PDB file of C-alpha atoms in Angstrom:
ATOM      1  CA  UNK A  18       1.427   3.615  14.221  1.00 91.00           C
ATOM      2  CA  UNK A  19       0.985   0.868  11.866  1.00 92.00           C
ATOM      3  CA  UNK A  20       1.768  -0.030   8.480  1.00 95.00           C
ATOM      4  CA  UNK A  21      -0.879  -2.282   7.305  1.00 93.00           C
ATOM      5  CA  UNK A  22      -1.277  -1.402   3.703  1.00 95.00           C
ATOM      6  CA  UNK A  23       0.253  -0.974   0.453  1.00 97.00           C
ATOM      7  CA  UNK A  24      -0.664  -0.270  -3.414  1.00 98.00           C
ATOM      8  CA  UNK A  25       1.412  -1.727  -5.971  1.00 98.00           C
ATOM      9  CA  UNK A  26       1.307  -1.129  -9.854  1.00 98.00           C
ATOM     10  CA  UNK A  27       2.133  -3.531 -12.481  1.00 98.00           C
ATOM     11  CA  UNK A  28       1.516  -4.788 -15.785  1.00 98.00           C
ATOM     12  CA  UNK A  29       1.303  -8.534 -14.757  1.00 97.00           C
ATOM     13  CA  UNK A  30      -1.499  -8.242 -12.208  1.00 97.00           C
ATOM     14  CA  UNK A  31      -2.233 -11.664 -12.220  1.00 97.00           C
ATOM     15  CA  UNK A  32       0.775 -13.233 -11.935  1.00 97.00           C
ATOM     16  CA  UNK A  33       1.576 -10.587  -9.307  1.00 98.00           C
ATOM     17  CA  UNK A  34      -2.483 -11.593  -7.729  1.00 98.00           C
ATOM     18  CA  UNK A  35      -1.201 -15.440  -7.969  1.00 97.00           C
ATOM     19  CA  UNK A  36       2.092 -15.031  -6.325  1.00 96.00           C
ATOM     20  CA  UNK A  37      -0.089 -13.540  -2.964  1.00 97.00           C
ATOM     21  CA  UNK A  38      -2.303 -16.262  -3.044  1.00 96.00           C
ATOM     22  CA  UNK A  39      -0.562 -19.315  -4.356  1.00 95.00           C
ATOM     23  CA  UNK A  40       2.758 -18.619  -2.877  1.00 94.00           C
ATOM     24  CA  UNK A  41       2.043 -16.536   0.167  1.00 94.00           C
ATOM     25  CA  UNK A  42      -1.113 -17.261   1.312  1.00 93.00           C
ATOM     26  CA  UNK A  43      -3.205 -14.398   0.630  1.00 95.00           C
ATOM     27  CA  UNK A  44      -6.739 -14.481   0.552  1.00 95.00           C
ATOM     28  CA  UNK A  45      -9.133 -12.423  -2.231  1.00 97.00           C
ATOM     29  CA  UNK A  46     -11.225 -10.204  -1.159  1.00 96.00           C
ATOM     30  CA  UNK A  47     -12.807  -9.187  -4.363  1.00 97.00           C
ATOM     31  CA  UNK A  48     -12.144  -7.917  -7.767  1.00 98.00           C
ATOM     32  CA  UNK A  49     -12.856  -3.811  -8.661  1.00 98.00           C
ATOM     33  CA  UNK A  50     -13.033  -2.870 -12.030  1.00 98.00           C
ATOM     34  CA  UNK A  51     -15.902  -2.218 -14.810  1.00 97.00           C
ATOM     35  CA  UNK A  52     -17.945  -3.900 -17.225  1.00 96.00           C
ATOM     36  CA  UNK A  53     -18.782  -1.220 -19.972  1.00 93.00           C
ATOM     37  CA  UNK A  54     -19.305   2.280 -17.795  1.00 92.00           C
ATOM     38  CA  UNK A  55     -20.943   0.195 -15.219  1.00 95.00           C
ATOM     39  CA  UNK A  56     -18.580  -0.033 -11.582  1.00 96.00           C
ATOM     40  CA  UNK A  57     -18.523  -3.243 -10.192  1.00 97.00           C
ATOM     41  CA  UNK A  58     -16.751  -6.017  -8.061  1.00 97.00           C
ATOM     42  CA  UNK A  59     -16.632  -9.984  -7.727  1.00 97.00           C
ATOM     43  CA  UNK A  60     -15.355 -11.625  -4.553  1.00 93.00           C
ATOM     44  CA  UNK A  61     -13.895 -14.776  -4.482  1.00 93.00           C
ATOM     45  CA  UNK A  62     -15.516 -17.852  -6.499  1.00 92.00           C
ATOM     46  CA  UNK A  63     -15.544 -16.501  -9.886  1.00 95.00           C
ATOM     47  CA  UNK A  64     -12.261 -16.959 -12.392  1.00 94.00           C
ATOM     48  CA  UNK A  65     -10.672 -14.476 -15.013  1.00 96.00           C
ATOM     49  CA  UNK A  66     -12.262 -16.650 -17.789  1.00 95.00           C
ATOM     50  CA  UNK A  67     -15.446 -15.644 -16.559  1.00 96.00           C
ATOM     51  CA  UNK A  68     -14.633 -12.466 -16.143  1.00 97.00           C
ATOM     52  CA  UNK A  69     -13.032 -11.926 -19.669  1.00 96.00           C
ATOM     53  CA  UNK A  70     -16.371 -13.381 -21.236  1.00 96.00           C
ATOM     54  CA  UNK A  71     -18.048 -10.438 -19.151  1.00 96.00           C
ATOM     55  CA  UNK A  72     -15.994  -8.007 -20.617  1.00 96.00           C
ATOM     56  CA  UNK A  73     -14.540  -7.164 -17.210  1.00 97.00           C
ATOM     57  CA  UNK A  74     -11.837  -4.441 -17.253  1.00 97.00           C
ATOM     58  CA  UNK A  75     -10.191  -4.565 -13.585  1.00 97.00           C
ATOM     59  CA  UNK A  76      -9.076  -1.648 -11.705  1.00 97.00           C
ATOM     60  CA  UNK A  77      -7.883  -3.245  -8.704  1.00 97.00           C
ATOM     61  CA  UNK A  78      -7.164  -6.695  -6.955  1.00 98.00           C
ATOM     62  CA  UNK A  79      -7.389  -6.278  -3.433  1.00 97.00           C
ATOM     63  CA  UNK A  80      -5.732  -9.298  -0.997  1.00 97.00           C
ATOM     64  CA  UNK A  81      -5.373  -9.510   2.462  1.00 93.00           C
ATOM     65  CA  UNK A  82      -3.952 -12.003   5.150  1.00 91.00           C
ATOM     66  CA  UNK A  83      -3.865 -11.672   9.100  1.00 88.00           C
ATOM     67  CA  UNK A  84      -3.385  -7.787   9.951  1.00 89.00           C
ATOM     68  CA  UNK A  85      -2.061  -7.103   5.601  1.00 93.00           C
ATOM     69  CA  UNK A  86      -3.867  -5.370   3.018  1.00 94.00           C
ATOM     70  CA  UNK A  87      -2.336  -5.729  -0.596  1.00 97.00           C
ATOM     71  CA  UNK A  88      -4.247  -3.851  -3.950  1.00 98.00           C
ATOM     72  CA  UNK A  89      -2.826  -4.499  -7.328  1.00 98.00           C
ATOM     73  CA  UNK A  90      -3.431  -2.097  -9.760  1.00 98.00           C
ATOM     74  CA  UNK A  91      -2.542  -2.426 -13.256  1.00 98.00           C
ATOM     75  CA  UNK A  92      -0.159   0.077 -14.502  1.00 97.00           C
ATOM     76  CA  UNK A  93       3.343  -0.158 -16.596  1.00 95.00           C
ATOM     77  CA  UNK A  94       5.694  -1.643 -15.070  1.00 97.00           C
ATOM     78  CA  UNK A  95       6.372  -5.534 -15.045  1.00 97.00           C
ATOM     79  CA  UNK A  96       7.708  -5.309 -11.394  1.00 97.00           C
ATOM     80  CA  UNK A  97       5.397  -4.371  -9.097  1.00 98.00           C
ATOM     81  CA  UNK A  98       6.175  -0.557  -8.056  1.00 98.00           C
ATOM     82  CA  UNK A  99       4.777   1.008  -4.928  1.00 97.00           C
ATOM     83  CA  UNK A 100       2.259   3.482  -5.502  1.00 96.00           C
ATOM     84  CA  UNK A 101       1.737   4.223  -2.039  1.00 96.00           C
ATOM     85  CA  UNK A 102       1.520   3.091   1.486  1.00 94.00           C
ATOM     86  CA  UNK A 103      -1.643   2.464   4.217  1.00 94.00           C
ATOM     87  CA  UNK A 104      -0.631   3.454   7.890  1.00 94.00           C
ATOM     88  CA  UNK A 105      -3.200   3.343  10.855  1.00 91.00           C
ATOM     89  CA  UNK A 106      -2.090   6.297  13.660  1.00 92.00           C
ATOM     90  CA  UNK A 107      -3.742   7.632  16.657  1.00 91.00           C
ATOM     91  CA  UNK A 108      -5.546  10.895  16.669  1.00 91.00           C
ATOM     92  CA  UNK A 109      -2.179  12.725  17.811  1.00 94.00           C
ATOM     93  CA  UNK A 110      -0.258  10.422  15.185  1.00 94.00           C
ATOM     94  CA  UNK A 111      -2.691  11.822  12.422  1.00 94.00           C
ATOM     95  CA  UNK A 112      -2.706  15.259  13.437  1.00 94.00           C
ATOM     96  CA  UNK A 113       0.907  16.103  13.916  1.00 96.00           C
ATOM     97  CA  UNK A 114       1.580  14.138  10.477  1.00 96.00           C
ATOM     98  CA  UNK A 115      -0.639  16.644   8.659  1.00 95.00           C
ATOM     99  CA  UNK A 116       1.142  19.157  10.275  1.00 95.00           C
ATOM    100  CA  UNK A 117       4.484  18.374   8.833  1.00 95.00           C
ATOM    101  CA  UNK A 118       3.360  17.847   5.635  1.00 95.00           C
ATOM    102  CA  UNK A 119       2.239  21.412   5.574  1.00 94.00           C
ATOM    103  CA  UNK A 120       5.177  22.831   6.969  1.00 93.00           C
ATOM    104  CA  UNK A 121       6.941  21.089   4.004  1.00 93.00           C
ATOM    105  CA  UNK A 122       4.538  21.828   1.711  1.00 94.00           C
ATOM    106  CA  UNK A 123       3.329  18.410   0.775  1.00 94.00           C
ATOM    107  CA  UNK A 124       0.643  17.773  -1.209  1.00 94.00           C
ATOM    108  CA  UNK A 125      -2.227  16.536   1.029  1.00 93.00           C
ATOM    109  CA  UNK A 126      -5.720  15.123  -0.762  1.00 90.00           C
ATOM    110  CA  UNK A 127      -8.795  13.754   1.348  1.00 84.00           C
ATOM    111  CA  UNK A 128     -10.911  11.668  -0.370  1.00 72.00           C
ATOM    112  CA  UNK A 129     -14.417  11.992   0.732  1.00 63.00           C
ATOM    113  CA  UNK A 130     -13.439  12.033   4.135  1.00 64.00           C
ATOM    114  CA  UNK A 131     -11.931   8.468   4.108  1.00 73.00           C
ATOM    115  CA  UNK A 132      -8.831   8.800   2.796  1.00 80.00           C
ATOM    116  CA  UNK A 133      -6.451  11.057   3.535  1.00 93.00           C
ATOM    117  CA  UNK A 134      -3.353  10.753   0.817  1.00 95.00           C
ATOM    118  CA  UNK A 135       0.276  12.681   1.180  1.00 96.00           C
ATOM    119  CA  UNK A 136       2.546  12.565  -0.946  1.00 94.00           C
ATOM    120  CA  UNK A 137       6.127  12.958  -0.108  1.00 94.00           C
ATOM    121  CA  UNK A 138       7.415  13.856  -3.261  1.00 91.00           C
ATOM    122  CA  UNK A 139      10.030  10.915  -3.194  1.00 93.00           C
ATOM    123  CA  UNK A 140       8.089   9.436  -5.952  1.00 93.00           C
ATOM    124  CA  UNK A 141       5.448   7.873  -3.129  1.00 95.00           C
ATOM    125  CA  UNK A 142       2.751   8.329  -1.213  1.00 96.00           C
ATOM    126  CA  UNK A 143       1.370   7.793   1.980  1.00 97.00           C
ATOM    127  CA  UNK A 144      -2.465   6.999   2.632  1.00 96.00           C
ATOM    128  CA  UNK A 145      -3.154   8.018   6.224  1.00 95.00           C
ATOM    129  CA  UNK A 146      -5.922   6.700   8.273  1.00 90.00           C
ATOM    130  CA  UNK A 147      -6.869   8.046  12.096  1.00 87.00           C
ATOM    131  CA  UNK A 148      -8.481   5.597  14.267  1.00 78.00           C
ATOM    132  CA  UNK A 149     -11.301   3.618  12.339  1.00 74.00           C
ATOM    133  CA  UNK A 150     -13.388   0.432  13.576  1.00 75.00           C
ATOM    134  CA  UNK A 151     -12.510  -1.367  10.340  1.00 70.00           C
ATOM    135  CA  UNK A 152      -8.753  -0.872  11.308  1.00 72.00           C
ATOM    136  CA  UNK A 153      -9.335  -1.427  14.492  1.00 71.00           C
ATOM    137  CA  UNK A 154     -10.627  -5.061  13.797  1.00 72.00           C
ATOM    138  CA  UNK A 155      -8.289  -6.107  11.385  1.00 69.00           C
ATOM    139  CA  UNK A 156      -5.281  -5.301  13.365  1.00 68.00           C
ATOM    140  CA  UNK A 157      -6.215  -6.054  17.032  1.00 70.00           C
ATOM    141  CA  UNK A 158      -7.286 -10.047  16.607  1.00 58.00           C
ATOM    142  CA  UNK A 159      -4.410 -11.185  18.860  1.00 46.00           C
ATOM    143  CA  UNK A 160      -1.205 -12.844  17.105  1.00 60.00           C
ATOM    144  CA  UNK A 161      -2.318 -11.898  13.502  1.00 70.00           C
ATOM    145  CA  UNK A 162       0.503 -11.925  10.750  1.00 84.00           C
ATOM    146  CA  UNK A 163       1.528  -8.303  10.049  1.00 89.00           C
ATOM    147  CA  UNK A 164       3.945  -6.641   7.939  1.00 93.00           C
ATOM    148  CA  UNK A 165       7.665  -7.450   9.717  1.00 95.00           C
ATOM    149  CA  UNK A 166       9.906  -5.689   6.620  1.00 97.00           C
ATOM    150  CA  UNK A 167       9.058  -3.870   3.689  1.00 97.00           C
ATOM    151  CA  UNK A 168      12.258  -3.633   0.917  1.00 98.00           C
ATOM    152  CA  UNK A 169      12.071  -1.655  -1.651  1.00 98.00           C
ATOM    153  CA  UNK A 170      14.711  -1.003  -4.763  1.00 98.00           C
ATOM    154  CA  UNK A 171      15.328   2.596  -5.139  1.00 97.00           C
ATOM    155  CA  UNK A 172      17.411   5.321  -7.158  1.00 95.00           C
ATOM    156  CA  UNK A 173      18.139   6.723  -4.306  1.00 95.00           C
ATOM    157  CA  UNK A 174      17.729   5.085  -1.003  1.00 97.00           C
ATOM    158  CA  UNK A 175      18.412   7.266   1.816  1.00 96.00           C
ATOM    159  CA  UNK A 176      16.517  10.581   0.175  1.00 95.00           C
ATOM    160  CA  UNK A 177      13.581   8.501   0.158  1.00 96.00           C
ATOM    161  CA  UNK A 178      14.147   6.876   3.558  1.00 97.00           C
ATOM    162  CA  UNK A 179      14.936  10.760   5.034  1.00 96.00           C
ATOM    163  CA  UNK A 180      11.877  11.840   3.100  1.00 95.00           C
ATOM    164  CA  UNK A 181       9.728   9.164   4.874  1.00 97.00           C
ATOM    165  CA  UNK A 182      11.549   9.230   8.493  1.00 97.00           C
ATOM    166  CA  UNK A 183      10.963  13.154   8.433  1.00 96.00           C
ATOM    167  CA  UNK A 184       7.158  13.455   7.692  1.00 96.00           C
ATOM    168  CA  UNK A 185       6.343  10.777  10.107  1.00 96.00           C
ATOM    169  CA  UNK A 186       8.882  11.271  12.992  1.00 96.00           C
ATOM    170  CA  UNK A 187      10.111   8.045  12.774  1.00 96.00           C
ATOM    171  CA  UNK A 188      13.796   6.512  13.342  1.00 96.00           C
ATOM    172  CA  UNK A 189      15.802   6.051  10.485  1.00 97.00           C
ATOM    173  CA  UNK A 190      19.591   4.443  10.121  1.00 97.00           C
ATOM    174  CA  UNK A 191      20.644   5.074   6.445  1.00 97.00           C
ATOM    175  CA  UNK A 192      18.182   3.450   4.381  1.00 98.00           C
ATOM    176  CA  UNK A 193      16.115   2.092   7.211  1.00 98.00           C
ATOM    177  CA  UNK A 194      12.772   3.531   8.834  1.00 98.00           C
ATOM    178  CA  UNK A 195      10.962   2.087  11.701  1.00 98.00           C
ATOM    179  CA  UNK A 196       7.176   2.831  11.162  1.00 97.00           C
ATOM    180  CA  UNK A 197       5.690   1.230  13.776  1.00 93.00           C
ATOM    181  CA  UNK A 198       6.660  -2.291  14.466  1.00 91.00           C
ATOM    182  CA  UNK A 199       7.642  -2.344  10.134  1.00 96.00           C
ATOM    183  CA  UNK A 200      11.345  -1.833   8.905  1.00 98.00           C
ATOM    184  CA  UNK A 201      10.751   0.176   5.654  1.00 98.00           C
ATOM    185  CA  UNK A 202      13.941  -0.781   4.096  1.00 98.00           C
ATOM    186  CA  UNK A 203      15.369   0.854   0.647  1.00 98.00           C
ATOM    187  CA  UNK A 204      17.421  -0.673  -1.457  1.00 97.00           C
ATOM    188  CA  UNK A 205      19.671   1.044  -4.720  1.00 97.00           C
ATOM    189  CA  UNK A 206      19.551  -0.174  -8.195  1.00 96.00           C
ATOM    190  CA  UNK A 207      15.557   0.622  -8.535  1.00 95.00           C
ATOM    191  CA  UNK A 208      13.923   2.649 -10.467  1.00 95.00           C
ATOM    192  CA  UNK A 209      13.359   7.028 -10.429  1.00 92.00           C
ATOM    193  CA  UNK A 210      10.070   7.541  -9.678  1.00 92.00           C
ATOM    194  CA  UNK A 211       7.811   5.246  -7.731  1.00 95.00           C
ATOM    195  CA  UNK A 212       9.976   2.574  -5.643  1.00 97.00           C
ATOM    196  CA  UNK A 213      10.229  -1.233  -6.699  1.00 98.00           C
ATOM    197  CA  UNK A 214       8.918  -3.892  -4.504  1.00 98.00           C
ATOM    198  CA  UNK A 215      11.753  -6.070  -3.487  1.00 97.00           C
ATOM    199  CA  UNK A 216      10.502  -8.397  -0.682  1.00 95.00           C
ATOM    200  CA  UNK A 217       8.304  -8.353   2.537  1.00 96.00           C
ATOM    201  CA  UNK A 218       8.464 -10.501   6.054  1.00 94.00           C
ATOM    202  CA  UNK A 219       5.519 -11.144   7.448  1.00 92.00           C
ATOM    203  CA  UNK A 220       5.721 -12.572  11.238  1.00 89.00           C
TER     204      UNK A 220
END
């Protein structure tokens, strides 16, 4: 099991798209968004001046570095909240997941066969992926960065930890969940709702 993506929503998605690249070394991997009813994307190479003279209204910034996927949506909030997270499991991993969430009657969506979403109705989701070759290459190029800790700021901490140790099996102390080699880590004095992106380690 591994936690190599996650969603966040903000109103300042380019200050929030700088910070990953200027600060922390993020690459772009393109721009999603429209220009009039047409859907369309820009990699790399062309600025948000350019882009404002098209008319371009973004739907999502997605960054990546080593063995992490980032997408910044814009939504709301000023700090970035977390919409939902990306985990890669084996076919077991995936199966048995899907299974809980049932028993607990969680929402489960599949979109188009790619995507399979849960939500754990602790105000986030998870975006579930069984073994893929895109996964597969991204995460098994020897020493590449991954996702060490994951904080989050949280109205309540622990629910949200239990609700997130429980539907994937995974150890939890308090407000801490091991998924995979990732401490999930919540934090009080967020937000109801969606959780608040504190910090991240990336090793």
């Amino acid at each position: 099991m591994h936690l190599f993506h996650y969603h966040l929503v903000t109103s300042r998605v380019r200050e929030v798209e700088a910070r990953y690249i200027g600060k922390l070394g993020f690459d772009l991997v393109a721009r999603h968004g429209r220009i009039g009813e047409d859907l369309t994307s820009y990699e790399p190479g062309v600025s948000w001046a350019d882009l404002d003279a098209l008319g371009f209204k973004l739907r999502l910034s997605e960054l990546e570095l080593g063995a992490v996927n980032v997408v910044v949506q814009p939504g709301q909030w000023p700090l970035p909240r977390v919409d939902h997270f990306g985990l890669a499991l084996d076919d077991d991993e995936f199966d048995t997941t899907l299974e809980r969430a049932e028993q607990a009657d969680l929402r489960v969506q599949e979109h188009g066969g790619r995507r399979t979403f849960v939500s754990t109705n602790a105000g986030f989701r998870l975006e579930l992926h069984p073994p893929r070759d895109w996964i597969d290459e991204l995460l098994e190029q020897g020493d590449r960065l991954r996702l060490s800790e994951l904080h989050m700021k949280a109205d309540d901490p622990e629910s949200k930890a239990k609700a997130l140790a429980e539907l994937l099996d995974c150890a939890r102390d308090g407000a801490d969940v091991d998924v995979g080699d990732t401490l999930v880590r919540f934090v009080p004095g967020g937000p109801q709702g969606r959780p608040e992106l504190h910090g991240e380690l990336f090793v």
